[in-house]
Short mmCIF file of C-alpha atoms in Angstrom, two decimals:
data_model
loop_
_atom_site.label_atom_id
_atom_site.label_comp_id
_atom_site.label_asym_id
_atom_site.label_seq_id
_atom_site.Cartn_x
_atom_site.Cartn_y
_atom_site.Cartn_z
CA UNK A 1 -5.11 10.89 29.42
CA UNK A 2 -2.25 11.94 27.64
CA UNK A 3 -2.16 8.60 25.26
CA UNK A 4 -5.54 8.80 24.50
CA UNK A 5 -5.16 12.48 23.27
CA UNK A 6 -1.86 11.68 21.61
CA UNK A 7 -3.90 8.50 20.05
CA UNK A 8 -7.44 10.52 19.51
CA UNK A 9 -5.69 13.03 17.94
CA UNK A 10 -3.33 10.51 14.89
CA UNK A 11 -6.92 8.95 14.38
CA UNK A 12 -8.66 12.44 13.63
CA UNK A 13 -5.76 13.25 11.39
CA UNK A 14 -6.13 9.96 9.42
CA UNK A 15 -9.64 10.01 9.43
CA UNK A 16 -9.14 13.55 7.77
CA UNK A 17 -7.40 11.86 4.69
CA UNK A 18 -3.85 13.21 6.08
CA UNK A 19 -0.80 10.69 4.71
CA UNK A 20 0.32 8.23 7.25
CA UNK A 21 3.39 9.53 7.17
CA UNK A 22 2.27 13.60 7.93
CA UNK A 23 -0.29 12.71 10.47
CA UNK A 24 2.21 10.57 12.49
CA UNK A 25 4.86 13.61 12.02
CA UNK A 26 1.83 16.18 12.93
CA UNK A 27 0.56 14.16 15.82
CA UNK A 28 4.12 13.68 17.23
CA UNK A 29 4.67 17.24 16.52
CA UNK A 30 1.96 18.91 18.78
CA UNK A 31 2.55 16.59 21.91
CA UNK A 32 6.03 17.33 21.94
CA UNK A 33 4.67 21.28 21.53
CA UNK A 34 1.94 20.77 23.92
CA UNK A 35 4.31 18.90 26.60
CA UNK A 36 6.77 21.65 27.08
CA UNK A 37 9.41 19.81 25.41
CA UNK A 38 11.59 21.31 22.55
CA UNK A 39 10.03 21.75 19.29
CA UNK A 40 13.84 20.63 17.75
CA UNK A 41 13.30 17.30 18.76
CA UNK A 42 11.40 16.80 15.58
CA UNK A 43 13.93 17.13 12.75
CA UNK A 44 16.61 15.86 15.63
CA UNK A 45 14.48 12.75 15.12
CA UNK A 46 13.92 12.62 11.38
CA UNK A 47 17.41 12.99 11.22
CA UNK A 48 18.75 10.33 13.76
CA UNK A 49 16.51 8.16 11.25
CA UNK A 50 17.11 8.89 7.94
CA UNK A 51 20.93 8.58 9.00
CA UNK A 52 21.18 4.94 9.05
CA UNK A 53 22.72 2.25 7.31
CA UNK A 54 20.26 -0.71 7.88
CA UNK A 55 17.42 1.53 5.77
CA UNK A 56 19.29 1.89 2.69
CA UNK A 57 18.20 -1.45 2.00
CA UNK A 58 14.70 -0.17 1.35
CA UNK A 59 15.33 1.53 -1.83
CA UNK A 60 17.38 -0.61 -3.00
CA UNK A 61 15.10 -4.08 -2.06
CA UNK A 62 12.17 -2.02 -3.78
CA UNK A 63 14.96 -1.11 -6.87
CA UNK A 64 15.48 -4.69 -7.21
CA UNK A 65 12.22 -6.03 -7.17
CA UNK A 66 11.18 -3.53 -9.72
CA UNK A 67 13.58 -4.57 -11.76
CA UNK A 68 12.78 -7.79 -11.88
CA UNK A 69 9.14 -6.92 -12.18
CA UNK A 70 9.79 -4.61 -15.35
CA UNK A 71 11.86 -6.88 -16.71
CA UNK A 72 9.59 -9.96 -16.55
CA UNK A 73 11.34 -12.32 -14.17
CA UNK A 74 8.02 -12.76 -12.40
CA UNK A 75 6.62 -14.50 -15.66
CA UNK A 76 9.58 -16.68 -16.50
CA UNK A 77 9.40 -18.06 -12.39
CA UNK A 78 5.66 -19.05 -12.60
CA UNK A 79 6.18 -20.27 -16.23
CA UNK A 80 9.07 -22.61 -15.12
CA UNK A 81 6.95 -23.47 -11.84
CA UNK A 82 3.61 -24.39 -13.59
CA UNK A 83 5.49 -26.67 -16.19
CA UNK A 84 6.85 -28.66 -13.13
CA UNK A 85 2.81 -28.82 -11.28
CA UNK A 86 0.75 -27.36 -13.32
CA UNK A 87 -0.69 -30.40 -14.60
CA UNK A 88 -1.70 -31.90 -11.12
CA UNK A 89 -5.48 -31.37 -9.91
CA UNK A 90 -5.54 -27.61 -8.67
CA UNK A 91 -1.68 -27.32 -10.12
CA UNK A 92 -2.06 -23.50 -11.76
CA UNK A 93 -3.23 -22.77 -7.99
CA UNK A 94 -0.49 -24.27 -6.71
CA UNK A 95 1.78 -23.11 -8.94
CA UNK A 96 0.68 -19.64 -8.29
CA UNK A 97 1.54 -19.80 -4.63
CA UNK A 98 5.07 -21.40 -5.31
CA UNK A 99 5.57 -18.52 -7.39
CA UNK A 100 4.31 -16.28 -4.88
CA UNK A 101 7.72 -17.41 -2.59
CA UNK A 102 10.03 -17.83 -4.73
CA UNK A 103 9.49 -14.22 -6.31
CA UNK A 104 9.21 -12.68 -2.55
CA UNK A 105 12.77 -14.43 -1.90
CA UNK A 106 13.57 -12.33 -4.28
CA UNK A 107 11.94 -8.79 -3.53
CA UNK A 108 11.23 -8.36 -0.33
CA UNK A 109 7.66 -6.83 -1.42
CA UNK A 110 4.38 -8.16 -0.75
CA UNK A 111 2.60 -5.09 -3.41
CA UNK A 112 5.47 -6.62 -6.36
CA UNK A 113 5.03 -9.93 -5.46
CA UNK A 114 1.16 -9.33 -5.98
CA UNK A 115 1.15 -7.48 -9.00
CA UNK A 116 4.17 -9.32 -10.42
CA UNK A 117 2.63 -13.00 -10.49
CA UNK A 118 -0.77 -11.87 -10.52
CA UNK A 119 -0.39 -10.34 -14.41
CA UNK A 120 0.58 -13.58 -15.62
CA UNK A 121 -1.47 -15.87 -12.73
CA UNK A 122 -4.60 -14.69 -13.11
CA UNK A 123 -5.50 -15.02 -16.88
CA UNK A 124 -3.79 -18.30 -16.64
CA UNK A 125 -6.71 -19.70 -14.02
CA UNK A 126 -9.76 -17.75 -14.98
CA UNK A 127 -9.12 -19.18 -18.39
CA UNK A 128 -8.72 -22.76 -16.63
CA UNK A 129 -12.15 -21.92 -15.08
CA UNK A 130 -10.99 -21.35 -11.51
CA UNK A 131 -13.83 -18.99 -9.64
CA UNK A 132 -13.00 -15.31 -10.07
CA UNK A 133 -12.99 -14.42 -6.15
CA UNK A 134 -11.12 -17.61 -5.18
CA UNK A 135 -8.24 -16.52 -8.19
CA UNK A 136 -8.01 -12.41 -7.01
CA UNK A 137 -8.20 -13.98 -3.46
CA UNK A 138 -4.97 -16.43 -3.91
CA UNK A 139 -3.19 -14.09 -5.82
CA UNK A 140 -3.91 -11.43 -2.79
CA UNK A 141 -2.96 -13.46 -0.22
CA UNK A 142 0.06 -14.89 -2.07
CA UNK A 143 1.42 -11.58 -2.11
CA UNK A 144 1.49 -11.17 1.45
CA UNK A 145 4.30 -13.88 1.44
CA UNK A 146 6.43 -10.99 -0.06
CA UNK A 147 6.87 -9.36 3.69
CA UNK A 148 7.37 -12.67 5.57
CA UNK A 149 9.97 -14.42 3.55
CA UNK A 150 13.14 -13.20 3.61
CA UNK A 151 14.46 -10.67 2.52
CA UNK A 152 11.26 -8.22 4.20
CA UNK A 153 11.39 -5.23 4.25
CA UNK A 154 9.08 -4.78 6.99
CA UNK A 155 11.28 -7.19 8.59
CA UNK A 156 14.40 -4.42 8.22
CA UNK A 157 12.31 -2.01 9.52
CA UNK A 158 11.58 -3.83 12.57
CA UNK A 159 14.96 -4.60 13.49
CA UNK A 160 15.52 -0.70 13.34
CA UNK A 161 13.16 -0.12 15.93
CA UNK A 162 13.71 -3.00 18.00
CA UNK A 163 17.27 -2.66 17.51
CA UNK A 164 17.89 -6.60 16.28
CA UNK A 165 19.54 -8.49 14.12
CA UNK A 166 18.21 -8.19 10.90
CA UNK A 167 19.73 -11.88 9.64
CA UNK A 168 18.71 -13.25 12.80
CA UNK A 169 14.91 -12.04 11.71
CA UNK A 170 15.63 -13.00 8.14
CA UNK A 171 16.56 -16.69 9.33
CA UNK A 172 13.57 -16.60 11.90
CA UNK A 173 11.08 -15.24 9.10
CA UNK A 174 12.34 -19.03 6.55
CA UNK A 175 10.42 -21.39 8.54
CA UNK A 176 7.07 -20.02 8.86
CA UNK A 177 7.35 -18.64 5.32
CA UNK A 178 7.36 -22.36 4.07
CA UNK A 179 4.93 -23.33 6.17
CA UNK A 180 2.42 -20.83 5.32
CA UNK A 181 3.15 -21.57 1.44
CA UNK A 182 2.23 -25.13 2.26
CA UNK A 183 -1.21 -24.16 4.02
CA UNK A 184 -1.76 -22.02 1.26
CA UNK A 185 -1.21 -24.97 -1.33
CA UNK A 186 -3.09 -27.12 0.68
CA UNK A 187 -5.78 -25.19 1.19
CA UNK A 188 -5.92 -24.38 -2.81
CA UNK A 189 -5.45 -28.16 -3.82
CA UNK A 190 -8.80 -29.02 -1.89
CA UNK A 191 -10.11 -26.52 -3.32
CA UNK A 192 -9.97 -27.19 -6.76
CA UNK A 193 -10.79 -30.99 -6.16
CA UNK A 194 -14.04 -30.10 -4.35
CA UNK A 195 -15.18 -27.62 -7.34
CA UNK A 196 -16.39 -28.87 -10.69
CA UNK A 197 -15.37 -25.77 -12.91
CA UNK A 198 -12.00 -25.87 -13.35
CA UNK A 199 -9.89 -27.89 -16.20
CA UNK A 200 -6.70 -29.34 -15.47
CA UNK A 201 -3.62 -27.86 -17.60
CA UNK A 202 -1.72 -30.42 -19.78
CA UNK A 203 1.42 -31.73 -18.99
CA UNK A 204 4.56 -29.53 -20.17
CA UNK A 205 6.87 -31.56 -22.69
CA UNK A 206 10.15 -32.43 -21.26
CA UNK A 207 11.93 -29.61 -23.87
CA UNK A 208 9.04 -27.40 -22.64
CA UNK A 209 9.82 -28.39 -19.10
CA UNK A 210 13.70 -27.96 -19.52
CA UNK A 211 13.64 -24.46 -21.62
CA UNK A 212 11.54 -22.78 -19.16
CA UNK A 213 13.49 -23.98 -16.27
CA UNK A 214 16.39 -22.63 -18.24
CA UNK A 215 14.96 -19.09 -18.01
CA UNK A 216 14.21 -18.84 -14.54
CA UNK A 217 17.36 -20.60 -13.19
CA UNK A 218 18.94 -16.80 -12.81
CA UNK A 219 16.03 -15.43 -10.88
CA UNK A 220 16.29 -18.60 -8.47
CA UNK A 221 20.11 -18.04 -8.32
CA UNK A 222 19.18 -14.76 -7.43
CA UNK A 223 17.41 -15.70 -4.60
CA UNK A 224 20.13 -18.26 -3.17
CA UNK A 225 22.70 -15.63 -3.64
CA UNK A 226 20.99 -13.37 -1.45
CA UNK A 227 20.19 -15.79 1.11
CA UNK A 228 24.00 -17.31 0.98
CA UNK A 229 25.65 -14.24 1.46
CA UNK A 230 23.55 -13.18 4.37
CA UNK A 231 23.28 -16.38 6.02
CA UNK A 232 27.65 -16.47 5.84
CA UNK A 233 27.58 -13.04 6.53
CA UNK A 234 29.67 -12.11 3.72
CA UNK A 235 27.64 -8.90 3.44
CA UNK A 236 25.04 -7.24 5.50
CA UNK A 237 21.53 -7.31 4.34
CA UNK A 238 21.95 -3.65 2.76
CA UNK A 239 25.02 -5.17 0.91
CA UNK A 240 22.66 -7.85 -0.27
CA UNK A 241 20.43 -5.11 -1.83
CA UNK A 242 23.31 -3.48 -3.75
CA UNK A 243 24.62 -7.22 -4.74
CA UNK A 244 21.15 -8.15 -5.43
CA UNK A 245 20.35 -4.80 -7.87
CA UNK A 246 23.34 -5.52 -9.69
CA UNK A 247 22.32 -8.99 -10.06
CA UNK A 248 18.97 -8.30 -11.44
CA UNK A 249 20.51 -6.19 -13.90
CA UNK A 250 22.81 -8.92 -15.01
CA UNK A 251 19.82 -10.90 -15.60
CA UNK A 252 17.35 -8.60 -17.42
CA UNK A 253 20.17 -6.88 -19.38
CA UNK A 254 21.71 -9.69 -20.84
CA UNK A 255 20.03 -12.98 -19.47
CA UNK A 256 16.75 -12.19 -20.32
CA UNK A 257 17.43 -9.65 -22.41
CA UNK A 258 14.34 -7.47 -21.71
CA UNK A 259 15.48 -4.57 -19.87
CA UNK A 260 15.23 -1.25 -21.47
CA UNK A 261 16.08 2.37 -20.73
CA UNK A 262 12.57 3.16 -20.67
CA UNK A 263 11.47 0.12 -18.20
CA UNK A 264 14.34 0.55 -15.63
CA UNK A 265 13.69 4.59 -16.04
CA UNK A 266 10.40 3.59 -15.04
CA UNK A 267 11.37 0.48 -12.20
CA UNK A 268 13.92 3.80 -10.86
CA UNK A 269 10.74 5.94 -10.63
CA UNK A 270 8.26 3.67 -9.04
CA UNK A 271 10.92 2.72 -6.71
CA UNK A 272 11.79 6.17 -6.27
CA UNK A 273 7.56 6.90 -5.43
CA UNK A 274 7.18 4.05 -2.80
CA UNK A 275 11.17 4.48 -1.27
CA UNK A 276 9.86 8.48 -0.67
CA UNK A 277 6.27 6.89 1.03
CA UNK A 278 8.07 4.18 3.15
CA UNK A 279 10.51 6.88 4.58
CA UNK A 280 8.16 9.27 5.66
CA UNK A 281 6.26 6.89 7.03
CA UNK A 282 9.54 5.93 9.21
CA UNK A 283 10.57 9.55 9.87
CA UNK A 284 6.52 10.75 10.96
CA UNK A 285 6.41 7.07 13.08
CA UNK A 286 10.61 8.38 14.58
CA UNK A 287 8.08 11.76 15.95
CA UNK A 288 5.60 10.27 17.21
CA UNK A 289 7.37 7.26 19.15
CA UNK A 290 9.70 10.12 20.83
CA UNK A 291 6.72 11.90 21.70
CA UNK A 292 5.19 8.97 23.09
CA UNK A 293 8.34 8.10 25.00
CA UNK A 294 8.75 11.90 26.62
CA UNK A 295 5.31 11.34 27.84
CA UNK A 296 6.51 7.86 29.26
CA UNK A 297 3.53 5.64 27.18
CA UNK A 298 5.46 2.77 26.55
CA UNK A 299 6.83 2.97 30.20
CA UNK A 300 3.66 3.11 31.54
CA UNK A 301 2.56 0.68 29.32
CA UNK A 302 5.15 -1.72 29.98
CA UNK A 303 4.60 -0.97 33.95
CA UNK A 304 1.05 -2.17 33.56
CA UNK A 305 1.94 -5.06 31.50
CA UNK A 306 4.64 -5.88 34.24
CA UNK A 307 1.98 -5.79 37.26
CA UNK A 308 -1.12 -7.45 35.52
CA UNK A 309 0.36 -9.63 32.77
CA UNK A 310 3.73 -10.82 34.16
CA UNK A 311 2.48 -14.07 34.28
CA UNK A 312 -0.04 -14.45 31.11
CA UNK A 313 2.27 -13.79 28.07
CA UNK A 314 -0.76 -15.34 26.46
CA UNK A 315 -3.15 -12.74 27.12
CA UNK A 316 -0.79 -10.41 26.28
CA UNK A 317 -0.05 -11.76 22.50
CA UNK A 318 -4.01 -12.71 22.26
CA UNK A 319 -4.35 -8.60 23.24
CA UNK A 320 -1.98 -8.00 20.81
CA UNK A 321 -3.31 -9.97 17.85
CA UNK A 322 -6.73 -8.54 18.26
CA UNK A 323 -5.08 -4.73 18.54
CA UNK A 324 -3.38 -5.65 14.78
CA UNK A 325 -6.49 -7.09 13.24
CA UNK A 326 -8.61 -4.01 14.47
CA UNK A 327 -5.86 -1.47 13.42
CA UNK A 328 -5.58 -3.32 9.74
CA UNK A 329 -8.92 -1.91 9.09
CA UNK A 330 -7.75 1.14 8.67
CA UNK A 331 -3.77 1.17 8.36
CA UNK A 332 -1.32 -0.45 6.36
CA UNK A 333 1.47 -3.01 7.27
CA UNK A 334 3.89 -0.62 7.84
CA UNK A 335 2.24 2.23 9.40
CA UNK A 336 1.22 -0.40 12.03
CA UNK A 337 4.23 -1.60 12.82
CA UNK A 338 6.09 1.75 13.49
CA UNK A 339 3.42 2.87 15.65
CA UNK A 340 2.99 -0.23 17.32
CA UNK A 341 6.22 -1.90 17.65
CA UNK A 342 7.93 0.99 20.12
CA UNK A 343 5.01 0.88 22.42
CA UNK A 344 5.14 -2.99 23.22
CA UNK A 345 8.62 -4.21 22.91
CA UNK A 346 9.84 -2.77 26.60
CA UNK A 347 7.62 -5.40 27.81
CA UNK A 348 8.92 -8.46 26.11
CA UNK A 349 11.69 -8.83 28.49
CA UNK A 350 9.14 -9.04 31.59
CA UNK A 351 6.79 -11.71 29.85
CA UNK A 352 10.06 -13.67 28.93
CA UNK A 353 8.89 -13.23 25.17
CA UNK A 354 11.96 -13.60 22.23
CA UNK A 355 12.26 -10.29 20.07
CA UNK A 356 13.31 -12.19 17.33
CA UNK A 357 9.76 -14.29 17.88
CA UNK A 358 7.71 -11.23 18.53
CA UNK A 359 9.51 -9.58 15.43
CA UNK A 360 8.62 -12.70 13.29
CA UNK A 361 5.02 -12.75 14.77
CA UNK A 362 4.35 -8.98 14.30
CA UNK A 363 4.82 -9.43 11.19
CA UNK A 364 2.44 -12.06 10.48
CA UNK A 365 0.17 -10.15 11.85
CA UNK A 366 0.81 -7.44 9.45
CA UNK A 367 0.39 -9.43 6.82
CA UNK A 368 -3.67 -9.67 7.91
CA UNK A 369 -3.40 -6.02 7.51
CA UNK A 370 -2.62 -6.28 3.95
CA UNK A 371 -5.33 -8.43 2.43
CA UNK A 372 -8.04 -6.95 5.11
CA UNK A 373 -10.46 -4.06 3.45
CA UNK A 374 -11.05 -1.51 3.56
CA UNK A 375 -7.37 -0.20 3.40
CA UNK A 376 -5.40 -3.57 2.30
CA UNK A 377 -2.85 -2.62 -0.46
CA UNK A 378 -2.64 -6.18 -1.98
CA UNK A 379 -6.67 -5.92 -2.71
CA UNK A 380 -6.21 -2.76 -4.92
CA UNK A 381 -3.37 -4.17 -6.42
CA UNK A 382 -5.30 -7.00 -7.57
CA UNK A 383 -8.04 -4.93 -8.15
CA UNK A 384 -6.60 -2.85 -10.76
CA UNK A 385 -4.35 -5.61 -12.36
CA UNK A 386 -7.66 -8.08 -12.78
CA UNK A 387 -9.70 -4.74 -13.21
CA UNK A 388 -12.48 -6.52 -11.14
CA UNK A 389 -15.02 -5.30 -8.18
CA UNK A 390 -13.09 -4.80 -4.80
CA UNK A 391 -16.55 -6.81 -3.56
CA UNK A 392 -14.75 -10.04 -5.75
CA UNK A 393 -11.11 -9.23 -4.50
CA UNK A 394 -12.46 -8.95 -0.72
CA UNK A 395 -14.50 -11.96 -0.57
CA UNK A 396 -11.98 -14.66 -1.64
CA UNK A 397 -9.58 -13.60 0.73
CA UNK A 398 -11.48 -14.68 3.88
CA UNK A 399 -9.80 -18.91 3.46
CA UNK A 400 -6.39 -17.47 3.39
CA UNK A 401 -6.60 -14.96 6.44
CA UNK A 402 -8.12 -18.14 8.79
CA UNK A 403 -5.03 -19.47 7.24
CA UNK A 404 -2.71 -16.92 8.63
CA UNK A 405 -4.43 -16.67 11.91
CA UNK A 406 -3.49 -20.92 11.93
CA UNK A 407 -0.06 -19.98 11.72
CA UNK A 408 0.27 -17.05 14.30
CA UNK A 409 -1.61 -19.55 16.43
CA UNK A 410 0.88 -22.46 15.76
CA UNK A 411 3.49 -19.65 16.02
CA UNK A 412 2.66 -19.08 19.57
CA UNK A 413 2.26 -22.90 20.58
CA UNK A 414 4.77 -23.98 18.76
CA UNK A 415 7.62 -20.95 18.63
CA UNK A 416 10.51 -23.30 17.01
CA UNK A 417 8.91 -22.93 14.46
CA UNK A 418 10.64 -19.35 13.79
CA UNK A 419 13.22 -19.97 16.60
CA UNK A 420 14.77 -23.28 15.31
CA UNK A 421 17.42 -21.94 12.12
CA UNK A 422 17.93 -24.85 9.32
CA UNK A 423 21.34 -25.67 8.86
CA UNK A 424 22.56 -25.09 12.23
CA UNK A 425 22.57 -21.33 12.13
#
């Protein structure tokens, strides 16, 4: 009874238009009020959260990837990228993807990675003739690579609340990353060669090829960097993010050369707007999952788990892919996984069920969540950098989500896929 008020009473809220981040706070709020329980346990929990090293990487991920985006690093990766494939049947789809990864090994940020290859992506293929919903579609859905390939950021805030290794989820997050680039690129390959409408781009000259290579070398080093230091743990993952701002500086300031005072005054603001939004989501979610934990949900939870799914872990995940892709209707990526992710992980230990898999699957789920109307943030951000209908955006994204589900499915059946580490790790 007490769930379902505590539950009824977050959906009225965000029904109501109240922020994610406020209704989760309010919610949490009044059953702590309404339970007897100290009303101090509120800013005792905001707080215990905002006091923590592992979510300074936030700001300073979203810094770096706005950076990068300002400064045009985004274009120079998909330029060097399509002079390498863009001349193959469906290449400039292809190419589109590839830069889709490479840029989120970068920024950690499925809405930059969107918006940062989809300026220079999608005028590139509708020119080439590619169908408008299958372009805003690809470019949506390439975004959502942004929060799976390390480094994520939703991945850093799941190993707050589960309390994991962030590199260990990094490493997890490489292989199904690649693998979901190739079922995108596969996907968008037979695509093109079934439709008559598109024209294939012309080979790039070897100078061509070389120069814009050139270019994006930095941006790629970037990405290694990142991954090398982490991987050798020669500094956490919120090291990385300082290392990493620093090194997109280095390259827009004086590789590139396009950084100005007004663009990183204005990469420090929007970084500044979506650092604030994250946070509060994180501090309203820290409320409501001690609320819920006074009022022993996820015990109870995990109790009924323990005597009626102890021995169908498959149920359990099915239940739990089905709760995401019901819940991505009408919340985002991250507001899911802060309400979500405290409720369910006391009973991975009783199902036998790997944290680091669960945290690498959760997250796959989110990305549904993201490309799913009506509240998926990649669709408006294609939305408004196309400037097409949200009918176009919605309906070429459909192909790409059966892809995901693929993966979590292959996930499940085939959990090395996350588990086993390249290189030994």
């Amino acid at each position: 009874m007490t769930a379902a008020l505590l539950v009824g009473g977050l959906i009225v809220l965000l029904l109501a238009g109240v922020p994610v981040g406020f209704a989760l706070g309010m919610a949490g709020f009044l059953a702590l009020v309404l339970g007897g329980f100290s009303p101090l346990m509120a800013p005792q929990a905001i707080s215990s959260t905002m006091d923590s090293f592992i979510l300074l990487a936030v700001p300073l991920f979203l810094l770096m990837s706005n950076v990068l985006l300002h400064g045009g690093a985004g274009r120079d990766l998909f330029a060097a990228v399509q002079s390498w494939v863009g001349h193959w049947p469906g290449g400039v789809a292809v190419a589109t993807i590839l830069s889709c990864g490479l840029f989120s090994a970068i920024s950690g940020s499925s809405v930059a990675t969107a918006a940062t290859i989809g300026t220079v992506a999608i005028p590139e293929m509708l020119q080439r003739g590619y169908p408008r919903p299958f372009v805003f579609g690809l470019l949506a859905a390439g975004g959502t690579l942004g929060i799976l390939i390390p480094p994520s950021i939703p991945m850093i805030l799941f190993a707050f609340v589960a309390e994991e290794s962030v590199t260990n989820l990094f490493l997890a997050g490489i292989g199904p990353g690649i693998l979901l680039i190739i079922l995108f690129s596969v996907f968008s390959a037979a695509y093109t060669r079934l439709s008559p409408h598109f024209t294939v781009a012309p080979r790039a000259a070897p100078a061509e090829r070389r120069a814009a290579t050139r270019r994006a070398l930095p941006s790629l080093a970037l990405a290694v960097f990142i991954f090398w230091g982490i991987y050798r743990g020669v500094f956490t993952p919120t090291e990385a993010a300082a290392a990493g701002l620093a090194f997109s500086l280095l390259i827009t300031v004086f590789w590139l050369k396009t950084m100005t005072w007004k663009k990183f005054r204005r990469a420090a603001v929007d970084s500044m707007v979506t650092s604030a939004a994250v946070l509060a989501i994180v501090a309203g979610a820290k409320i409501f999952g001690r609320a819920m934990t006074l009022h022993r949900i996820p015990q109870d939870l995990s109790a009924f788990i323990v005597g009626n799914l102890s021995s169908e872990p498959g149920l359990f995940v099915a239940l739990v892919c089905l709760s995401l892709l019901v819940m991505g209707l009408f919340l985002e990526a991250l507001s899911m996984m802060l309400i979500m992710a405290p409720v369910l992980l006391p009973a991975l230990a009783s199902l036998g069920i790997d944290p680091i898999w669960f945290g690498v699957f959760f997250v796959l789920m989110t990305e549904c969540a993201l490309i799913t109307p009506p509240i998926g943030l990649n669709l408006y951000v294609i939305q408004s950098v196309a400037g097409a209908r949200m009918s176009e955006v919605a309906r070429g994204v459909w192909p790409f989500l059966a892809a995901i589900l693929l993966l979590a499915a292959a996930l499940y059946w085939l959990p090395a896929i996350a588990l086993y580490v390249p290189f030994g790790g």
